[in-house]
PDB file of C-alpha atoms in Angstrom:
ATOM      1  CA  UNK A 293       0.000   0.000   0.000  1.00 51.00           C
ATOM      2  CA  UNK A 294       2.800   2.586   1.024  1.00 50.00           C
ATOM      3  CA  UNK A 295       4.422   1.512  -2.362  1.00 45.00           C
ATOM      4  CA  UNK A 296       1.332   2.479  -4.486  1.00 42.00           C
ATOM      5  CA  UNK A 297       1.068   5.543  -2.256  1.00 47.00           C
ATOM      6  CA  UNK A 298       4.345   6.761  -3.478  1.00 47.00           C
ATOM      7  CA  UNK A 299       4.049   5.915  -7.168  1.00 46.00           C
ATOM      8  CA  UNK A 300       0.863   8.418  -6.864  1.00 45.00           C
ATOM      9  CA  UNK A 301       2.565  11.198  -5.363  1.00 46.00           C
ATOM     10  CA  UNK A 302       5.472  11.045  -7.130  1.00 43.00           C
ATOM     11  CA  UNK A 303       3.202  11.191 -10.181  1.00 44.00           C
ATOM     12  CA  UNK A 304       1.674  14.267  -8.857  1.00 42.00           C
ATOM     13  CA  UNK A 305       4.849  16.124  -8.281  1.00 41.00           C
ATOM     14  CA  UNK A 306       5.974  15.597 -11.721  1.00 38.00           C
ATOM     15  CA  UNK A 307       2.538  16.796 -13.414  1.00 37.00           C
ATOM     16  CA  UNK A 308       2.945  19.807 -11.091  1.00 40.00           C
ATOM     17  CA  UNK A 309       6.128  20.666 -11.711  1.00 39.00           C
ATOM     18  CA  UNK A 310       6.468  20.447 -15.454  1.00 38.00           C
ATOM     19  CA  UNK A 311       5.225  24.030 -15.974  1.00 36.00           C
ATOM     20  CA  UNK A 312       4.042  24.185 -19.978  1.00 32.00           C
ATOM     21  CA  UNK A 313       4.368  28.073 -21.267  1.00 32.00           C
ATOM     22  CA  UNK A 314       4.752  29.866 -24.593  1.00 30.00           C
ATOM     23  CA  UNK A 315       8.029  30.590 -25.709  1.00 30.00           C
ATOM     24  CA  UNK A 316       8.088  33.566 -27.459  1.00 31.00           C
ATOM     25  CA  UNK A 317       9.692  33.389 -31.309  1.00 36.00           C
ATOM     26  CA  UNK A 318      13.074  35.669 -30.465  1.00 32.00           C
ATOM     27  CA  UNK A 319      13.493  33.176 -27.635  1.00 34.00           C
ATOM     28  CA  UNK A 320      13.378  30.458 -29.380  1.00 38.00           C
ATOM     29  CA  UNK A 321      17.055  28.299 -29.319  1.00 40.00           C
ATOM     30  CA  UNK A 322      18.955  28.341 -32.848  1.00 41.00           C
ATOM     31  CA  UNK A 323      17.652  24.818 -33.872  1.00 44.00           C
ATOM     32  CA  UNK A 324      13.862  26.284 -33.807  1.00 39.00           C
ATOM     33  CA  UNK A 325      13.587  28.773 -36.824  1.00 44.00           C
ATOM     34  CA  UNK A 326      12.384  31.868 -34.790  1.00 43.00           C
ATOM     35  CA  UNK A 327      10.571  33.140 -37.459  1.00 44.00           C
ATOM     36  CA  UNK A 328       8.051  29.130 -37.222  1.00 40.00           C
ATOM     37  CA  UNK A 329       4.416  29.841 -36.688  1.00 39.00           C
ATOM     38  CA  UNK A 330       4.306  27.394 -34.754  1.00 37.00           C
ATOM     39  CA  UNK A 331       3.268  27.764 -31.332  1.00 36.00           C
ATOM     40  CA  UNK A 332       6.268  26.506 -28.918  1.00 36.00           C
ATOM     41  CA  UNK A 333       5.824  24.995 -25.147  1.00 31.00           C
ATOM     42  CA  UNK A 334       8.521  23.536 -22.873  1.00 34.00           C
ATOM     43  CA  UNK A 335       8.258  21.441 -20.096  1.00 35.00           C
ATOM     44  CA  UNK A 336      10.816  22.752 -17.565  1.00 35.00           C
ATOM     45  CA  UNK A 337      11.400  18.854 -15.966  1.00 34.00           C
ATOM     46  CA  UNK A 338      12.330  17.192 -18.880  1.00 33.00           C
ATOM     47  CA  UNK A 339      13.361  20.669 -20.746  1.00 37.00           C
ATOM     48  CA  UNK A 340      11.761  19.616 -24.435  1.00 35.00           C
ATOM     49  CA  UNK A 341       9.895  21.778 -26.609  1.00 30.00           C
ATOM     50  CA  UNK A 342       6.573  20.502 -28.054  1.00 31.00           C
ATOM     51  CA  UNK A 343       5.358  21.944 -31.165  1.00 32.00           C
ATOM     52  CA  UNK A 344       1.682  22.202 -31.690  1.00 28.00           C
ATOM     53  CA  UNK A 345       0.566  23.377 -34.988  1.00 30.00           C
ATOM     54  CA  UNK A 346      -2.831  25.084 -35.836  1.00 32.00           C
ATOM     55  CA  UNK A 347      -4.467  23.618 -39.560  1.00 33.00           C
ATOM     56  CA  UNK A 348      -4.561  25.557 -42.340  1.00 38.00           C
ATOM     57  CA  UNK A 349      -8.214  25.895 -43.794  1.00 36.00           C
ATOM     58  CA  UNK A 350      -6.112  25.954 -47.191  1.00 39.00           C
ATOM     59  CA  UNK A 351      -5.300  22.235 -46.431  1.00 38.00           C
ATOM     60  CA  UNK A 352      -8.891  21.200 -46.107  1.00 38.00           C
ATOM     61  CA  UNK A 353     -10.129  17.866 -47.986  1.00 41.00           C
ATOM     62  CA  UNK A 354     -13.450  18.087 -48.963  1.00 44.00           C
ATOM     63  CA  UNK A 355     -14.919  14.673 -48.679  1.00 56.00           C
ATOM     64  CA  UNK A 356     -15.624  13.072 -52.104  1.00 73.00           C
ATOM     65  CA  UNK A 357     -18.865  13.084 -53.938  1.00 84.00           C
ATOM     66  CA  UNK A 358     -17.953  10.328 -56.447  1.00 92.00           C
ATOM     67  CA  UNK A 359     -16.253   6.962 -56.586  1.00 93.00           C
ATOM     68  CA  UNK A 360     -12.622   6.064 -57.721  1.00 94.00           C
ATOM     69  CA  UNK A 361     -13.980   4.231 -60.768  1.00 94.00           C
ATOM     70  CA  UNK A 362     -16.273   7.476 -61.629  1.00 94.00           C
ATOM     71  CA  UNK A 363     -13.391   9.982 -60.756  1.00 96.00           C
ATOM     72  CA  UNK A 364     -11.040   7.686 -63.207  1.00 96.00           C
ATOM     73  CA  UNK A 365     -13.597   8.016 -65.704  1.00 96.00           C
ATOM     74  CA  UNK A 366     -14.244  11.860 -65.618  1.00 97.00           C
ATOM     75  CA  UNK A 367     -10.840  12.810 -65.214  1.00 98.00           C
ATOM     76  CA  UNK A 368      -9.417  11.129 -67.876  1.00 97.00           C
ATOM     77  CA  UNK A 369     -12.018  12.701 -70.165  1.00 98.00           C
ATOM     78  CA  UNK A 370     -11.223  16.291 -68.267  1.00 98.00           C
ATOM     79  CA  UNK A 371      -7.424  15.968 -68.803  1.00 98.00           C
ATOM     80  CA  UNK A 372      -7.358  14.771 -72.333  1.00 98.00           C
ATOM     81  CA  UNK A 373      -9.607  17.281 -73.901  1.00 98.00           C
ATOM     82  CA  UNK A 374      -7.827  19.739 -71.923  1.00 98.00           C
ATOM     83  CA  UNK A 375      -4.790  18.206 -73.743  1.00 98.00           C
ATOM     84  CA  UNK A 376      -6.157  18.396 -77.178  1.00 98.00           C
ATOM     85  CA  UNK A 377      -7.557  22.070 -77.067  1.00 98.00           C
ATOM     86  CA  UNK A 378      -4.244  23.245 -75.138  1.00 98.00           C
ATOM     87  CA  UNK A 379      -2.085  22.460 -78.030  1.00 98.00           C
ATOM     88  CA  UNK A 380      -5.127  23.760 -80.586  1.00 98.00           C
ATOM     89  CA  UNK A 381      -4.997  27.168 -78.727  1.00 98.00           C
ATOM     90  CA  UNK A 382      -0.634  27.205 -79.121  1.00 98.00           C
ATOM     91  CA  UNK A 383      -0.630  26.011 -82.656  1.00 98.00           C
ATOM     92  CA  UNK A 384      -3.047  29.263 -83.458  1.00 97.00           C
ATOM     93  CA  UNK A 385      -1.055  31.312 -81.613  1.00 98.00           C
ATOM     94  CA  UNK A 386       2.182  32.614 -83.524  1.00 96.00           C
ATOM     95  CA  UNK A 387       3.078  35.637 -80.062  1.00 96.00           C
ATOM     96  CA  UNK A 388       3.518  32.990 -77.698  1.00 97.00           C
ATOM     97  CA  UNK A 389       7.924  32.323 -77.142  1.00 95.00           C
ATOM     98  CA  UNK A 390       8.506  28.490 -76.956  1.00 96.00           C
ATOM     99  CA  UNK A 391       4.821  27.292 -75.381  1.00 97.00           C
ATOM    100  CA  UNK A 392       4.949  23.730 -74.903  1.00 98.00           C
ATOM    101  CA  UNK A 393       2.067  20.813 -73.849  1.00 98.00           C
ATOM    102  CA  UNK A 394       3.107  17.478 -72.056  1.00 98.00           C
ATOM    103  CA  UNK A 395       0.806  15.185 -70.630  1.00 98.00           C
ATOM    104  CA  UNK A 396       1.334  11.857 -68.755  1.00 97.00           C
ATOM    105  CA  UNK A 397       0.475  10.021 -65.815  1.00 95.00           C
ATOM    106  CA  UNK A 398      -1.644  12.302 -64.669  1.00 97.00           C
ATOM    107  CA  UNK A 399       0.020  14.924 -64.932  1.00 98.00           C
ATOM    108  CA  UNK A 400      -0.732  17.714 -67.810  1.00 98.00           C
ATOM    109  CA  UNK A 401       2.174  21.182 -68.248  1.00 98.00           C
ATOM    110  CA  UNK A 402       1.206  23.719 -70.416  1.00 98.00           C
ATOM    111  CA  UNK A 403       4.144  26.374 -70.716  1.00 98.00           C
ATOM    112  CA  UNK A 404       3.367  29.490 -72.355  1.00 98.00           C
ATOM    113  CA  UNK A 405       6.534  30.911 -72.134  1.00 97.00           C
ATOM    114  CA  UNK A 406       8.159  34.130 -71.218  1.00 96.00           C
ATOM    115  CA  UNK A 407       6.392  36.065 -69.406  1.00 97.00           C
ATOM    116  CA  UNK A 408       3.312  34.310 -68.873  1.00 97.00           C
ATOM    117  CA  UNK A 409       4.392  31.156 -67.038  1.00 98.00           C
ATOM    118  CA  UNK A 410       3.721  27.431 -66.635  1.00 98.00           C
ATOM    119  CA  UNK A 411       0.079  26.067 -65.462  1.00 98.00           C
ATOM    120  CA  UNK A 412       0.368  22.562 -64.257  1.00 98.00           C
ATOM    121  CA  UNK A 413      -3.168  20.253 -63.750  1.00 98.00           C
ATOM    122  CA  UNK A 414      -2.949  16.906 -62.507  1.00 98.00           C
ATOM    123  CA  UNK A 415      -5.021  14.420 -61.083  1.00 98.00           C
ATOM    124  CA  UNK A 416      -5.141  12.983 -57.798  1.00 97.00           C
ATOM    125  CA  UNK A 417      -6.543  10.143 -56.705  1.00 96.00           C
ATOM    126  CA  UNK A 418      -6.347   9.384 -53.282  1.00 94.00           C
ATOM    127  CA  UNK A 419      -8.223  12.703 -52.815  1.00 94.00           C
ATOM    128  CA  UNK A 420     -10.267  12.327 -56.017  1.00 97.00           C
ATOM    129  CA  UNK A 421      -9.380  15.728 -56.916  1.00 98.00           C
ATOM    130  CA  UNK A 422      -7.786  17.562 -60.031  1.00 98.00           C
ATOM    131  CA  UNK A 423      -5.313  19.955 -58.574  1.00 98.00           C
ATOM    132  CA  UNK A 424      -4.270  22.940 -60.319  1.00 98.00           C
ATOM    133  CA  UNK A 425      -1.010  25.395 -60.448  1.00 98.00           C
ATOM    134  CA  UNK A 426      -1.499  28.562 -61.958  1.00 98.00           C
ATOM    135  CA  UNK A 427       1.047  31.016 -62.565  1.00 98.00           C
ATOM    136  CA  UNK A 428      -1.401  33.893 -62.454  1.00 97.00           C
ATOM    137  CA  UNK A 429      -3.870  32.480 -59.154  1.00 97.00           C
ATOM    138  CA  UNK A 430      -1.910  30.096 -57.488  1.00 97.00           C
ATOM    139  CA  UNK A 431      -2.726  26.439 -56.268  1.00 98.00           C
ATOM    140  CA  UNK A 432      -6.353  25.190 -56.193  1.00 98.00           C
ATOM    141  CA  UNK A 433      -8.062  22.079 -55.680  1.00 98.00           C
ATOM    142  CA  UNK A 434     -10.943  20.659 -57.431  1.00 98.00           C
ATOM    143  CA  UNK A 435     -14.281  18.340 -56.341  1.00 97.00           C
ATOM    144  CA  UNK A 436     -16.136  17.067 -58.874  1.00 97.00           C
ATOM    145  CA  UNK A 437     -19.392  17.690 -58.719  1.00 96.00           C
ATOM    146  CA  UNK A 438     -21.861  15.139 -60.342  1.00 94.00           C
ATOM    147  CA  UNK A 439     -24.678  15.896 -62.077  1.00 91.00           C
ATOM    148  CA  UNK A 440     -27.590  13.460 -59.879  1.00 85.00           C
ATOM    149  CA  UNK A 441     -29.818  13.945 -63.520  1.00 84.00           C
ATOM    150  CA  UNK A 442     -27.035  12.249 -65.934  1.00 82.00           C
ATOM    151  CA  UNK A 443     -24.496   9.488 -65.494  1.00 77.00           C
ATOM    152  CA  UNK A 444     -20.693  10.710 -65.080  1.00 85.00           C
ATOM    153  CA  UNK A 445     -21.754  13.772 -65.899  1.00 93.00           C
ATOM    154  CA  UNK A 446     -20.843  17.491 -63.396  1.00 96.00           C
ATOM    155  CA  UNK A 447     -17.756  19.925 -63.361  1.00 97.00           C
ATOM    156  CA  UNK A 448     -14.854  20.636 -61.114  1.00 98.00           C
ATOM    157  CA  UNK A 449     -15.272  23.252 -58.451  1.00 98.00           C
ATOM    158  CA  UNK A 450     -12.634  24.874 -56.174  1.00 98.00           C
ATOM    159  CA  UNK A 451     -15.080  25.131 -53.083  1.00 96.00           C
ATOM    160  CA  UNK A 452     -12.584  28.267 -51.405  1.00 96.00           C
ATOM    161  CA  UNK A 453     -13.718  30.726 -54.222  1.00 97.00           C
ATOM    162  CA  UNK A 454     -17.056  28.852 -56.007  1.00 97.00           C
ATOM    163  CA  UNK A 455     -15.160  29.029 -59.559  1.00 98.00           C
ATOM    164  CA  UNK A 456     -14.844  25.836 -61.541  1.00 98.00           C
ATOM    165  CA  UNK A 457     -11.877  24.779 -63.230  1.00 98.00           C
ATOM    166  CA  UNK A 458     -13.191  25.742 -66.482  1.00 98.00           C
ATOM    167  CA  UNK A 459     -14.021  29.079 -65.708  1.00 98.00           C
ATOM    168  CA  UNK A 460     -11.264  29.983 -64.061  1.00 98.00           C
ATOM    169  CA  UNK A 461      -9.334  28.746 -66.996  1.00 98.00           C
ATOM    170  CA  UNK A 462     -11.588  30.929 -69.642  1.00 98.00           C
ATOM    171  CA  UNK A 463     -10.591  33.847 -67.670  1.00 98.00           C
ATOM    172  CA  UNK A 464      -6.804  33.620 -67.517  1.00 98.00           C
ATOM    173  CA  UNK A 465      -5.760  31.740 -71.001  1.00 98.00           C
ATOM    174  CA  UNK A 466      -8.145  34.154 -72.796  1.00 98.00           C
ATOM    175  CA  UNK A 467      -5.973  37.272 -71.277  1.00 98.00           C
ATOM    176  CA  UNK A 468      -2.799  34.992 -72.086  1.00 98.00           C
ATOM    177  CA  UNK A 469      -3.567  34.744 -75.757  1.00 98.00           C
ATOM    178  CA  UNK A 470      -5.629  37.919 -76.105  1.00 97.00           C
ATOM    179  CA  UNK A 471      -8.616  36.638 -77.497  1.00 98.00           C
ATOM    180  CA  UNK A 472     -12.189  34.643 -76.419  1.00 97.00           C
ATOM    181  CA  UNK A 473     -11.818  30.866 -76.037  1.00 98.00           C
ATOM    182  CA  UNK A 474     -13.856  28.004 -75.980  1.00 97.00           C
ATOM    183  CA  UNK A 475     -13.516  26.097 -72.893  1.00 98.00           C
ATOM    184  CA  UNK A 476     -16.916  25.616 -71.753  1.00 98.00           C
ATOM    185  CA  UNK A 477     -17.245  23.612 -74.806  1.00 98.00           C
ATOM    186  CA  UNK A 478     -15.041  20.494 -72.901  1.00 98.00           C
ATOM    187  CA  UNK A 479     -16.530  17.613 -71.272  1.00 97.00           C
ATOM    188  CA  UNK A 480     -17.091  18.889 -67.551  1.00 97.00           C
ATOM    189  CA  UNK A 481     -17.067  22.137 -67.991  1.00 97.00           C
ATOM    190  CA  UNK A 482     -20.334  23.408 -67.174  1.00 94.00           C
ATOM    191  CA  UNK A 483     -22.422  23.913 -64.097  1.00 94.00           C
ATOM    192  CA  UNK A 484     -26.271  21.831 -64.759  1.00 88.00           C
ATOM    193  CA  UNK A 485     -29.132  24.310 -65.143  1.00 76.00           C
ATOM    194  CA  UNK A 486     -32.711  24.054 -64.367  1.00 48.00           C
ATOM    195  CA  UNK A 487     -35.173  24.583 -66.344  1.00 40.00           C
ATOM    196  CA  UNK A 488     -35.277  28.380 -66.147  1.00 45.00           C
ATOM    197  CA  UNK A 489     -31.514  28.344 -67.597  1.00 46.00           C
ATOM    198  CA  UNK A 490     -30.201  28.757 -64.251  1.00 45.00           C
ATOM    199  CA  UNK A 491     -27.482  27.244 -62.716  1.00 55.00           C
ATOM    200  CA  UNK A 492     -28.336  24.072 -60.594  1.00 51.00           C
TER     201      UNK A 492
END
């Protein structure tokens, strides 16, 4: 009994000793980058720091509306008419300096050279998603978004801003190449309306 006794208090003594407080950044040791967002505590006893790190609402997963086999299915179509009209839009435009189109795996890199940039849209499966990196918005991440009235039918929305892929594409490659394209005219590229011609 005096044994278990002990054990108890000594546990006690070390939960009240071990003090946990913030560590400001400039007193952070060398090993720490002091300029880390990340929140640092110590515990005086056993003298270790223990990061905790708050999540990023940019790192949010949205949780999939479709299946693997339908997200195979829609993405392929997605990326390889994306392919096709990519390398249209290039070959009818003489200003751009050394654009270039690849496409595998995945993975689809249109370059439109200097001083425009290179947009990069791949797929990603574990997710489900289409992710996309634009030189002129950034990173975004896509759902897609089935249409309940038609099989593997719907678009690809970034659900941050409420653009779809599509759109956000008309806006920027138009302003690249300086004149009105056609990209609602791709498979998955437009929101379903009702029967008032508004969007669903």
């Amino acid at each position: 009994m005096g044994h278990v006794l002990r054990q108890a208090t000594s546990r006690w003594t070390r939960l009240l000793t071990c003090s946990h407080r913030y560590i400001p950044a400039h007193s952070v040791p060398s090993q720490i980058p002091a300029n880390s967002t990340t929140a640092q505590f110590r515990c005086s006893t056993f003298n270790q720091y223990r990061p905790y790190s708050s999540m990023n609402p940019n790192d949010f997963i949205a949780t999939s509306l479709i299946d693997s086999v339908t997200f195979v299915a829609v993405c392929s179509d997605t990326l390889e008419s994306l392919v096709d009209y990519f390398e249209q839009i290039i070959d009818e435009t003489s200003t751009l300096k050394n654009p270039d189109v690849t496409y595998g795996d995945g993975v689809l890199t249109v370059s439109f050279g200097e001083p425009h940039g290179t947009y990069v849209i791949n797929r990603q499966l574990p997710n489900r998603q289409i992710w996309l990196s634009s030189p002129t918005s950034g990173p975004k991440r896509y759902d897609f978004i089935p249409d309940k009235r038609t099989v593997n039918e719907g678009y690809w929305l970034y659900r941050h801003d409420g653009v779809t892929l599509h759109e956000l594409l008309q806006q920027e490659i138009s302003a690249i190449v300086g004149r009105k394209l056609e990209f609602f005219d791709l498979p998955h590229s437009q929101r379903p309306q009702d029967q008032n011609g508004r969007d669903g």
